[in-house]
GROMACS .gro file of N, CA, C and O in nm:
model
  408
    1UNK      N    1   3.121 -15.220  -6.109
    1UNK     CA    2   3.132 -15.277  -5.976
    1UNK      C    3   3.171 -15.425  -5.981
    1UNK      O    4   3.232 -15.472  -5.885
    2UNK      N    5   3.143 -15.495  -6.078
    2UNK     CA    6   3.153 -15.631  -6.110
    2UNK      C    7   3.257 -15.643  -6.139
    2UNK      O    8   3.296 -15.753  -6.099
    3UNK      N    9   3.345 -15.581  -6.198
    3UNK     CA   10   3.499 -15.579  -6.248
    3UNK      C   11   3.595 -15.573  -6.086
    3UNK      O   12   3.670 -15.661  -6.043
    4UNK      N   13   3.573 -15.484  -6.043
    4UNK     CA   14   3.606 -15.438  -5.897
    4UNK      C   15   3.613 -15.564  -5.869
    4UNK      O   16   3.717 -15.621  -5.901
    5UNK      N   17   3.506 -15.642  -5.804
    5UNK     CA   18   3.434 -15.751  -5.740
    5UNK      C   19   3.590 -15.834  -5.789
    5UNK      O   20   3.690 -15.833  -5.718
    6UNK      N   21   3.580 -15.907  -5.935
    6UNK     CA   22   3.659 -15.965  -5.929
    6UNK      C   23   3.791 -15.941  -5.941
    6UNK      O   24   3.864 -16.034  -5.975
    7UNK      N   25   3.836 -15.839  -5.921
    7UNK     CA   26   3.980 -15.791  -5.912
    7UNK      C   27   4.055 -15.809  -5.789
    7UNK      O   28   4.171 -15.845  -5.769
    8UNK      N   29   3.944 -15.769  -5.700
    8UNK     CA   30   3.937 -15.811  -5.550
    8UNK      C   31   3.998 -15.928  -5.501
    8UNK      O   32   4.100 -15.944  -5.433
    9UNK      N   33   3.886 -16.035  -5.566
    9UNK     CA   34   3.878 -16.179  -5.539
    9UNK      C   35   4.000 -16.243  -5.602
    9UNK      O   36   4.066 -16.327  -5.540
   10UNK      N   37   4.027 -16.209  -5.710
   10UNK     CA   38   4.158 -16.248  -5.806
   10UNK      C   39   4.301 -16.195  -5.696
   10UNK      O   40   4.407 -16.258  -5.693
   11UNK      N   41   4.286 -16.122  -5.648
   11UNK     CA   42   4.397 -16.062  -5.583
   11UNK      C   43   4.402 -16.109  -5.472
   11UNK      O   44   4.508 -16.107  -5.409
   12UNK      N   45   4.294 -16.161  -5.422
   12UNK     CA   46   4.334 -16.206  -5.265
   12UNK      C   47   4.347 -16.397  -5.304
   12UNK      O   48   4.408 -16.478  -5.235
   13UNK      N   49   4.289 -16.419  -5.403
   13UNK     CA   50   4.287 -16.571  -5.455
   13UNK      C   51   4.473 -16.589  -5.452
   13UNK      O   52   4.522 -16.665  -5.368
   14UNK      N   53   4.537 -16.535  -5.522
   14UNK     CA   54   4.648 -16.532  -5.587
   14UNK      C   55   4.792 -16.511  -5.492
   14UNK      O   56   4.899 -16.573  -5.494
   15UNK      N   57   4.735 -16.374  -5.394
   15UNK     CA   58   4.835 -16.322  -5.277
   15UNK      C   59   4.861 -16.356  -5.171
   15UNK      O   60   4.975 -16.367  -5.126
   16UNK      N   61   4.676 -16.395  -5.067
   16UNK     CA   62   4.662 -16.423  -4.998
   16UNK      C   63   4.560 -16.526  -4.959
   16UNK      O   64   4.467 -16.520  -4.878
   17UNK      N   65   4.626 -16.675  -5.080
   17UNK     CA   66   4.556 -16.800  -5.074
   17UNK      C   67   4.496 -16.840  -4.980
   17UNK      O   68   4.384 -16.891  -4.989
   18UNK      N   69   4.589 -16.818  -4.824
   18UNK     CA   70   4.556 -16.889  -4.727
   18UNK      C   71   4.406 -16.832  -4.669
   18UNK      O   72   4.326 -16.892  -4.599
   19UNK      N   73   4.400 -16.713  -4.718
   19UNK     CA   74   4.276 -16.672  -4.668
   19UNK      C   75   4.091 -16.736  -4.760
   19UNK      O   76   4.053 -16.746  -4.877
   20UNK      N   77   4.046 -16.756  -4.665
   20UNK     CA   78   3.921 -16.846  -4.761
   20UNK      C   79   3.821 -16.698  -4.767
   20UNK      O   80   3.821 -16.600  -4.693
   21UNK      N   81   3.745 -16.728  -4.876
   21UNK     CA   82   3.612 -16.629  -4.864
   21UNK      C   83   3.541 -16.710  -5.014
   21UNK      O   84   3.570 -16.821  -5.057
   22UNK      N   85   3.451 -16.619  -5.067
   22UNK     CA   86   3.348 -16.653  -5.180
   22UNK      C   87   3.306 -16.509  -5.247
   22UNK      O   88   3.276 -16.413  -5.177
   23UNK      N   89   3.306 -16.505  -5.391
   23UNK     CA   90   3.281 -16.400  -5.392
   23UNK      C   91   3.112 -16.371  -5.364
   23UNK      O   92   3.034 -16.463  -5.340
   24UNK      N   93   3.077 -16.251  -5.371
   24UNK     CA   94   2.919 -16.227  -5.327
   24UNK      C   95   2.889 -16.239  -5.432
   24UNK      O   96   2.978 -16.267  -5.512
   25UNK      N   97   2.745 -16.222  -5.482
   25UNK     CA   98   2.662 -16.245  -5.563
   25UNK      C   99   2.602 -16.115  -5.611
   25UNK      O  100   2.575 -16.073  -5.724
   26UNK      N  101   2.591 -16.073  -5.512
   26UNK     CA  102   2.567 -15.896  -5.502
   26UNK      C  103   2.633 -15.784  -5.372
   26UNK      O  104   2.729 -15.800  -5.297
   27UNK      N  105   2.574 -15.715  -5.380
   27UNK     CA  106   2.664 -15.543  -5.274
   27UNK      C  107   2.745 -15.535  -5.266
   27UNK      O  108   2.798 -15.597  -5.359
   28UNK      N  109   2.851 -15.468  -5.170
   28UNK     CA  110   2.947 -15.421  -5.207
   28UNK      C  111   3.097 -15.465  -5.097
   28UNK      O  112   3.187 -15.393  -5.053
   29UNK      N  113   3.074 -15.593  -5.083
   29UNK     CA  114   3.180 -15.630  -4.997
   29UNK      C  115   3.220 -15.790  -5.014
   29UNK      O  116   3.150 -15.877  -5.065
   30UNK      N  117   3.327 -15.802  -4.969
   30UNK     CA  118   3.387 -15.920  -4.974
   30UNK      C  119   3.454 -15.966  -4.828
   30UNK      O  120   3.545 -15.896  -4.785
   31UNK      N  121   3.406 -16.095  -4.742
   31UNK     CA  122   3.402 -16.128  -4.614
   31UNK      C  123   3.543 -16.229  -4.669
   31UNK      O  124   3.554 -16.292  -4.774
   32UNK      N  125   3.628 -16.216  -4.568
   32UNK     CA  126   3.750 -16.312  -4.553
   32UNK      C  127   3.800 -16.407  -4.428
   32UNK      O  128   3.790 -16.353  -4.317
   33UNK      N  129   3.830 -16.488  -4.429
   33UNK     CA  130   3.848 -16.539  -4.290
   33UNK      C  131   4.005 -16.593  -4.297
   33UNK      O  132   4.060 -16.672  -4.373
   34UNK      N  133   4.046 -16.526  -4.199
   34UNK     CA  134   4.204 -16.531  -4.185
   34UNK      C  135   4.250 -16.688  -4.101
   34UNK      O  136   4.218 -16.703  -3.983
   35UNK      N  137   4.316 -16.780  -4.164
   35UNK     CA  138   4.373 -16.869  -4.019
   35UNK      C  139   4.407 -16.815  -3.920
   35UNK      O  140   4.403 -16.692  -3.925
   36UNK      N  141   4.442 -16.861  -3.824
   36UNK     CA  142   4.558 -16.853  -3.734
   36UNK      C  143   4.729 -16.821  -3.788
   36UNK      O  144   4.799 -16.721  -3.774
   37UNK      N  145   4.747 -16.923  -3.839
   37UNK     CA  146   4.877 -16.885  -3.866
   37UNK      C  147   4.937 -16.811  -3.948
   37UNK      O  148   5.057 -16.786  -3.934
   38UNK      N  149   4.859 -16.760  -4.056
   38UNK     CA  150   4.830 -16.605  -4.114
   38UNK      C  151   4.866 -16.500  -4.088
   38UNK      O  152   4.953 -16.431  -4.142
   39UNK      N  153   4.755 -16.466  -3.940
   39UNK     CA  154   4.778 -16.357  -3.866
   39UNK      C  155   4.828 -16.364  -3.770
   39UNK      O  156   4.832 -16.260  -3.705
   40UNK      N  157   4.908 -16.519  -3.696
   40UNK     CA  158   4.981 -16.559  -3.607
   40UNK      C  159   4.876 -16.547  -3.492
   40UNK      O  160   4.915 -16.526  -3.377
   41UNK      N  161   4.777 -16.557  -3.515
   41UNK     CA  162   4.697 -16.530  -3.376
   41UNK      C  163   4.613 -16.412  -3.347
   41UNK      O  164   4.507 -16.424  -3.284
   42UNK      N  165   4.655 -16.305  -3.390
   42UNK     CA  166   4.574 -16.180  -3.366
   42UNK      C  167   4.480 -16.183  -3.458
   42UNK      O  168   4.472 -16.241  -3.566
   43UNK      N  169   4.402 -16.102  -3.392
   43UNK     CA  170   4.247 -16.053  -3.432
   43UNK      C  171   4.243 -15.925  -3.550
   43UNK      O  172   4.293 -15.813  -3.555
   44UNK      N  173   4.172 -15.992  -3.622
   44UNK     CA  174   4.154 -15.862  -3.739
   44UNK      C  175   4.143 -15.696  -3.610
   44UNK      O  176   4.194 -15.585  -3.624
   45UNK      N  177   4.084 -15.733  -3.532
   45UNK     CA  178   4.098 -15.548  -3.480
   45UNK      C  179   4.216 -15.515  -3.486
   45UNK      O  180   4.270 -15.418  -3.539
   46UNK      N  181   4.283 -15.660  -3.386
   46UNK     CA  182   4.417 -15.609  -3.345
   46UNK      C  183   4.527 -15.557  -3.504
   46UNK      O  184   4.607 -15.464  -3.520
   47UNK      N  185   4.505 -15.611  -3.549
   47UNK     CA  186   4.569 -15.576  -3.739
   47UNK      C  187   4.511 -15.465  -3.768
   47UNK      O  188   4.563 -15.382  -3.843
   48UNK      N  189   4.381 -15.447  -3.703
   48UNK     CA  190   4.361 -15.282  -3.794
   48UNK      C  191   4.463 -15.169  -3.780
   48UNK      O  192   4.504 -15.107  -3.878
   49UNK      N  193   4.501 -15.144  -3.661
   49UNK     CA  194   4.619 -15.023  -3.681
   49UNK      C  195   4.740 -15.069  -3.775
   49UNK      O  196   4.803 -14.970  -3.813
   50UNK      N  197   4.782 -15.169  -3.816
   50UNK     CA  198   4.904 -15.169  -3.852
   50UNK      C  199   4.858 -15.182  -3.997
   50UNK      O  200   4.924 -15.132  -4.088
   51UNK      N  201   4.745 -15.250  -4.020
   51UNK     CA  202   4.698 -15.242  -4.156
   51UNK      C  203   4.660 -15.067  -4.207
   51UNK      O  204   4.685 -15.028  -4.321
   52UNK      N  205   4.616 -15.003  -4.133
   52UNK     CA  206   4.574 -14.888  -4.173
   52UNK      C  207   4.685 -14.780  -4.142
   52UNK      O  208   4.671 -14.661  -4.171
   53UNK      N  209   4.785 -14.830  -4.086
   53UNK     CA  210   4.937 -14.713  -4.112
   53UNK      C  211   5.001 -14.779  -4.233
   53UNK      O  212   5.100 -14.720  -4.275
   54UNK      N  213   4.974 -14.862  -4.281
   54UNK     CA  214   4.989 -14.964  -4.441
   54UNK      C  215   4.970 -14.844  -4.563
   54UNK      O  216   5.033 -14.814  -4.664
   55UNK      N  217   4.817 -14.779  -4.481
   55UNK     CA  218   4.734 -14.779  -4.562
   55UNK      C  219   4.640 -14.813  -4.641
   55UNK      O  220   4.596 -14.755  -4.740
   56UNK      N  221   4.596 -14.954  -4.568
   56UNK     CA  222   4.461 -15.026  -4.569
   56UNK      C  223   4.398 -15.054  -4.506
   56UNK      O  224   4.433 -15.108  -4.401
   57UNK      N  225   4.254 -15.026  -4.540
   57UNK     CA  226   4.138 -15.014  -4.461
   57UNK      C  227   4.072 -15.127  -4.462
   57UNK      O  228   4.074 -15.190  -4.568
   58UNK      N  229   3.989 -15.191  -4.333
   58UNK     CA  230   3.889 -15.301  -4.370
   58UNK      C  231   3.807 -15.273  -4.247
   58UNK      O  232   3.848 -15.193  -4.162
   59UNK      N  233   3.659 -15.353  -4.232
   59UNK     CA  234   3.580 -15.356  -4.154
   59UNK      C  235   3.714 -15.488  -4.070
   59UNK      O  236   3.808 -15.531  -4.138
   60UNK      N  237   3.694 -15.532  -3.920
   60UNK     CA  238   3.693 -15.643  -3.900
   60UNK      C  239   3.595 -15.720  -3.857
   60UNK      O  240   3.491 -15.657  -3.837
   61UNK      N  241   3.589 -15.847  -3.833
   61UNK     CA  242   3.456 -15.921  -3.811
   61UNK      C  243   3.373 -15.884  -3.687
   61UNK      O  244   3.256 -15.858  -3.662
   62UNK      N  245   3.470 -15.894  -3.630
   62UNK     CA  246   3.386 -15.826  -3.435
   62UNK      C  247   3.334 -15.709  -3.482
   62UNK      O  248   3.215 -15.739  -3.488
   63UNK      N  249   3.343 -15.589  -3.522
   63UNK     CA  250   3.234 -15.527  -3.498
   63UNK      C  251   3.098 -15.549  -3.593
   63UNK      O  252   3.027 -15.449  -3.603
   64UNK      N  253   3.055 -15.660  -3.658
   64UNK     CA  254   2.985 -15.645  -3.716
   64UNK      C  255   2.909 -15.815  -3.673
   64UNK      O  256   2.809 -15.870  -3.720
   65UNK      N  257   2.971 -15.845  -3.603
   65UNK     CA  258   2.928 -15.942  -3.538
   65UNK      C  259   2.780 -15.919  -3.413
   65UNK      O  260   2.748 -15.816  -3.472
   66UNK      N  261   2.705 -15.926  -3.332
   66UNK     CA  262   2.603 -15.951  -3.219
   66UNK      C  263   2.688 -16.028  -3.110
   66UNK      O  264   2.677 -15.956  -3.010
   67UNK      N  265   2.744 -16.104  -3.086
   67UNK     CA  266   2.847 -16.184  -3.026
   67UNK      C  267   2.986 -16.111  -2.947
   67UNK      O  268   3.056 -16.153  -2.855
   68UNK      N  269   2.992 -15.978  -3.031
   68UNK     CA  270   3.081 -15.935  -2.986
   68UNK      C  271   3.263 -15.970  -3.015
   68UNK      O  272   3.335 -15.910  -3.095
   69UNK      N  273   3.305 -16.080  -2.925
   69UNK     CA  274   3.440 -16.114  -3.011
   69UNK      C  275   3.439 -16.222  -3.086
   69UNK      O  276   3.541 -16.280  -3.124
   70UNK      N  277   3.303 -16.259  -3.117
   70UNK     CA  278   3.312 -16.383  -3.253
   70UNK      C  279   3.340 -16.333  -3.357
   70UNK      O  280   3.344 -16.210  -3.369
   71UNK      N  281   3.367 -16.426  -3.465
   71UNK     CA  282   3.438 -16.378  -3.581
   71UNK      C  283   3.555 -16.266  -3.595
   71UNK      O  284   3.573 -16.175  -3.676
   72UNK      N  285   3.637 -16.319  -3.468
   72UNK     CA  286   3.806 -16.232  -3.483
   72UNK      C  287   3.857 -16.222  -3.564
   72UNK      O  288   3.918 -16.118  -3.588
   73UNK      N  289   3.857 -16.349  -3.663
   73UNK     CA  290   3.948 -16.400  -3.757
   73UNK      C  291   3.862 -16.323  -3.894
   73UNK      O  292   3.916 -16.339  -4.003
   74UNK      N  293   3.767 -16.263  -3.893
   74UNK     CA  294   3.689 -16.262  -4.039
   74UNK      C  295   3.735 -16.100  -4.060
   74UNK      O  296   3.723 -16.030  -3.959
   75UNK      N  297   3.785 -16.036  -4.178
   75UNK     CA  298   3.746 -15.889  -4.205
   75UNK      C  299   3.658 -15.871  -4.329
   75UNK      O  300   3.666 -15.963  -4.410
   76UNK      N  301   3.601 -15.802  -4.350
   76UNK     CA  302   3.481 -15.707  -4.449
   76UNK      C  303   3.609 -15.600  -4.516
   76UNK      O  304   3.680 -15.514  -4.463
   77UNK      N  305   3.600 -15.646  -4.639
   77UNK     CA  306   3.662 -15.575  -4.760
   77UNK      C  307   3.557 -15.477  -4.832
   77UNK      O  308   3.465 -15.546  -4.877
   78UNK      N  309   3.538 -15.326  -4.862
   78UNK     CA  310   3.455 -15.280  -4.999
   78UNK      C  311   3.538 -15.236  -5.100
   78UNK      O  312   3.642 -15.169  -5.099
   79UNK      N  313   3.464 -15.295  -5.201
   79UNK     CA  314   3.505 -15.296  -5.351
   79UNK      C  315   3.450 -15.164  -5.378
   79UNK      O  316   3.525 -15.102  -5.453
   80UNK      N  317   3.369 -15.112  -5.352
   80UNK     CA  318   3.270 -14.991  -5.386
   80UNK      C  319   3.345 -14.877  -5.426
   80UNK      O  320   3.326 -14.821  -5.533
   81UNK      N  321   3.438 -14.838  -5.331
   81UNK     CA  322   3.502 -14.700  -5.387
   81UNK      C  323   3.639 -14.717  -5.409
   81UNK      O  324   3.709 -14.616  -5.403
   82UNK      N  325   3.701 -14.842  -5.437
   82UNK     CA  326   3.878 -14.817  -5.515
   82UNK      C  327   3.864 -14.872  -5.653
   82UNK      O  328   3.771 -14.943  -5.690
   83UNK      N  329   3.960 -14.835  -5.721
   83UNK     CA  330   4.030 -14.875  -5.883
   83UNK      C  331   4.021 -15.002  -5.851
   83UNK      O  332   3.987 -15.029  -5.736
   84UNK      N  333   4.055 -15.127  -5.960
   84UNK     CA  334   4.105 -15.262  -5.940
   84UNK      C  335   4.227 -15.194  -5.933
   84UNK      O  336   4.292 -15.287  -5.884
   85UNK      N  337   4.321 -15.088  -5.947
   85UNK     CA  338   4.499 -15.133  -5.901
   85UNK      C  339   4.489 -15.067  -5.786
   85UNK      O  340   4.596 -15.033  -5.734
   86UNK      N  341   4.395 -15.039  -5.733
   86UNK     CA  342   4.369 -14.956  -5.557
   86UNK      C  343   4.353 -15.067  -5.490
   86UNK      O  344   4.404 -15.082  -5.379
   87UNK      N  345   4.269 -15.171  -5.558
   87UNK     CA  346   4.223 -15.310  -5.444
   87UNK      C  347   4.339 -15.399  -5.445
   87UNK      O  348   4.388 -15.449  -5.344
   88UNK      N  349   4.378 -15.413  -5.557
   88UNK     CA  350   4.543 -15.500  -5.584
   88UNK      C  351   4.659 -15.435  -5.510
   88UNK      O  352   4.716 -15.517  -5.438
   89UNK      N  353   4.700 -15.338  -5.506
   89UNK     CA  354   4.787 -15.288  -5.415
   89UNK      C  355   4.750 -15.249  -5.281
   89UNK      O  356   4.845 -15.263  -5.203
   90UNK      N  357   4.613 -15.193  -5.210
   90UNK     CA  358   4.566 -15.304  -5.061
   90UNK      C  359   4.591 -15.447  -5.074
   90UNK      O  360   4.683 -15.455  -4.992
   91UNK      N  361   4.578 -15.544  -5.109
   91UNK     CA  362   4.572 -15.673  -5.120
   91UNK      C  363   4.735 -15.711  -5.089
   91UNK      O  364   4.759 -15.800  -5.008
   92UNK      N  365   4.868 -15.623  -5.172
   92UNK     CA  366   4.972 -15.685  -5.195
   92UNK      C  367   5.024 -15.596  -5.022
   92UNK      O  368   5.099 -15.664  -4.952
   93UNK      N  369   4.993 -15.490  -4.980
   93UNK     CA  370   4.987 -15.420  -4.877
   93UNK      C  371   4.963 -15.525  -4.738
   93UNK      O  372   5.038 -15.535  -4.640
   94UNK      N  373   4.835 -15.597  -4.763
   94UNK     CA  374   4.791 -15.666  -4.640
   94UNK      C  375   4.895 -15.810  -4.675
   94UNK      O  376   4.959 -15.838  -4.573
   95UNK      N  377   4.921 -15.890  -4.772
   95UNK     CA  378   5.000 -15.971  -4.755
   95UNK      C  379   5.121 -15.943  -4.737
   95UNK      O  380   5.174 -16.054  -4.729
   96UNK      N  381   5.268 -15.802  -4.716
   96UNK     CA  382   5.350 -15.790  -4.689
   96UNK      C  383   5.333 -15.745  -4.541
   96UNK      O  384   5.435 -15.742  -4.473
   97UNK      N  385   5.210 -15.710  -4.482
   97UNK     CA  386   5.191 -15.678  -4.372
   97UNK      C  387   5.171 -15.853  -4.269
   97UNK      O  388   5.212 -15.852  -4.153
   98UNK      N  389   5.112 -15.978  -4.321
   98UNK     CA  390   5.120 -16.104  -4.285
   98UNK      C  391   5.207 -16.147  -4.298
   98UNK      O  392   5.222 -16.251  -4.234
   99UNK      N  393   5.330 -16.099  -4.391
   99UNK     CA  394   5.465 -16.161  -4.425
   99UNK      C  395   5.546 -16.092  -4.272
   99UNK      O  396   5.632 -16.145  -4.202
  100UNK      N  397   5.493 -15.982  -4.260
  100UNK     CA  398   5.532 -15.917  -4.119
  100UNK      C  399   5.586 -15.985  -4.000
  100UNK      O  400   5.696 -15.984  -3.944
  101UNK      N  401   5.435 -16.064  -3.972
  101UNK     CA  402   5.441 -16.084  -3.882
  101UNK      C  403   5.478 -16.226  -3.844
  101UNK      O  404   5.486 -16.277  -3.732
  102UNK      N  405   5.498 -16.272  -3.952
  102UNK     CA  406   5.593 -16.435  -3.970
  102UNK      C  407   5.724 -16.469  -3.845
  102UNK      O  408   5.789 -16.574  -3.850
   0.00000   0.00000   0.00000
C-alpha cells in the first residue's frame, strides 16, 4: 500500500504540479486541491463526468464536505485498489483531461 501511496504522489508531483496535496501518513487516500486555473473554474463534481468517461474515478470534495459546496476545488484519490501503472495512467488521464480544458 505504501508503494501505491507513493506512486500516486510521484505522479501527481511530476504531471500535475499545479495541484497541491501531502502525502498521508496512513489509509487509503490522497486529498488534492485543484487551482482555479487548472480546472478553469469548475468544480471537481463538475469534472467528474468527463473525468470518469476518461476513465477516472475520484471522490470530489463537496460530497465529503458538511458545508455542502465547500471544498469544490479539493478531490479524494484511493490508492487502495489500482497497480502503481493504474494510478500513473489515471494521473496522466486527469492531466490530458486539464490540458482539455485550457
Amino acid at each position: 500500500l505504501a508503494a501505491r501511496c507513493r506512486a500516486l504522489c510521484e505522479a501527481l508531483r511530476v504531471h500535475v504540479p499545479e495541484a497541491t496535496f501531502a502525502a498521508p501518513a496512513g489509509g487509503y487516500f490522497v486529498w488534492a486541491v485543484l487551482p482555479p486555473s487548472l480546472s478553469r473554474g469548475a468544480s471537481t463534481s463538475d469534472l467528474l463526468p468527463r473525468a470518469a468517461a476518461a476513465g477516472v474515478r475520484f471522490c470530489p470534495g463537496a460530497l465529503c464536505s458538511v458545508h455542502g459546496r465547500s471544498m469544490h476545488n479539493a478531490l479524494r484519490f484511493s490508492f487502495a485498489f489500482y497497480t502503481e501503472q493504474e494510478l500513473l495512467e489515471g494521473v496522466l488521464r486527469l492531466r490530458d483531461l486539464f490540458a482539455s480544458l485550457q
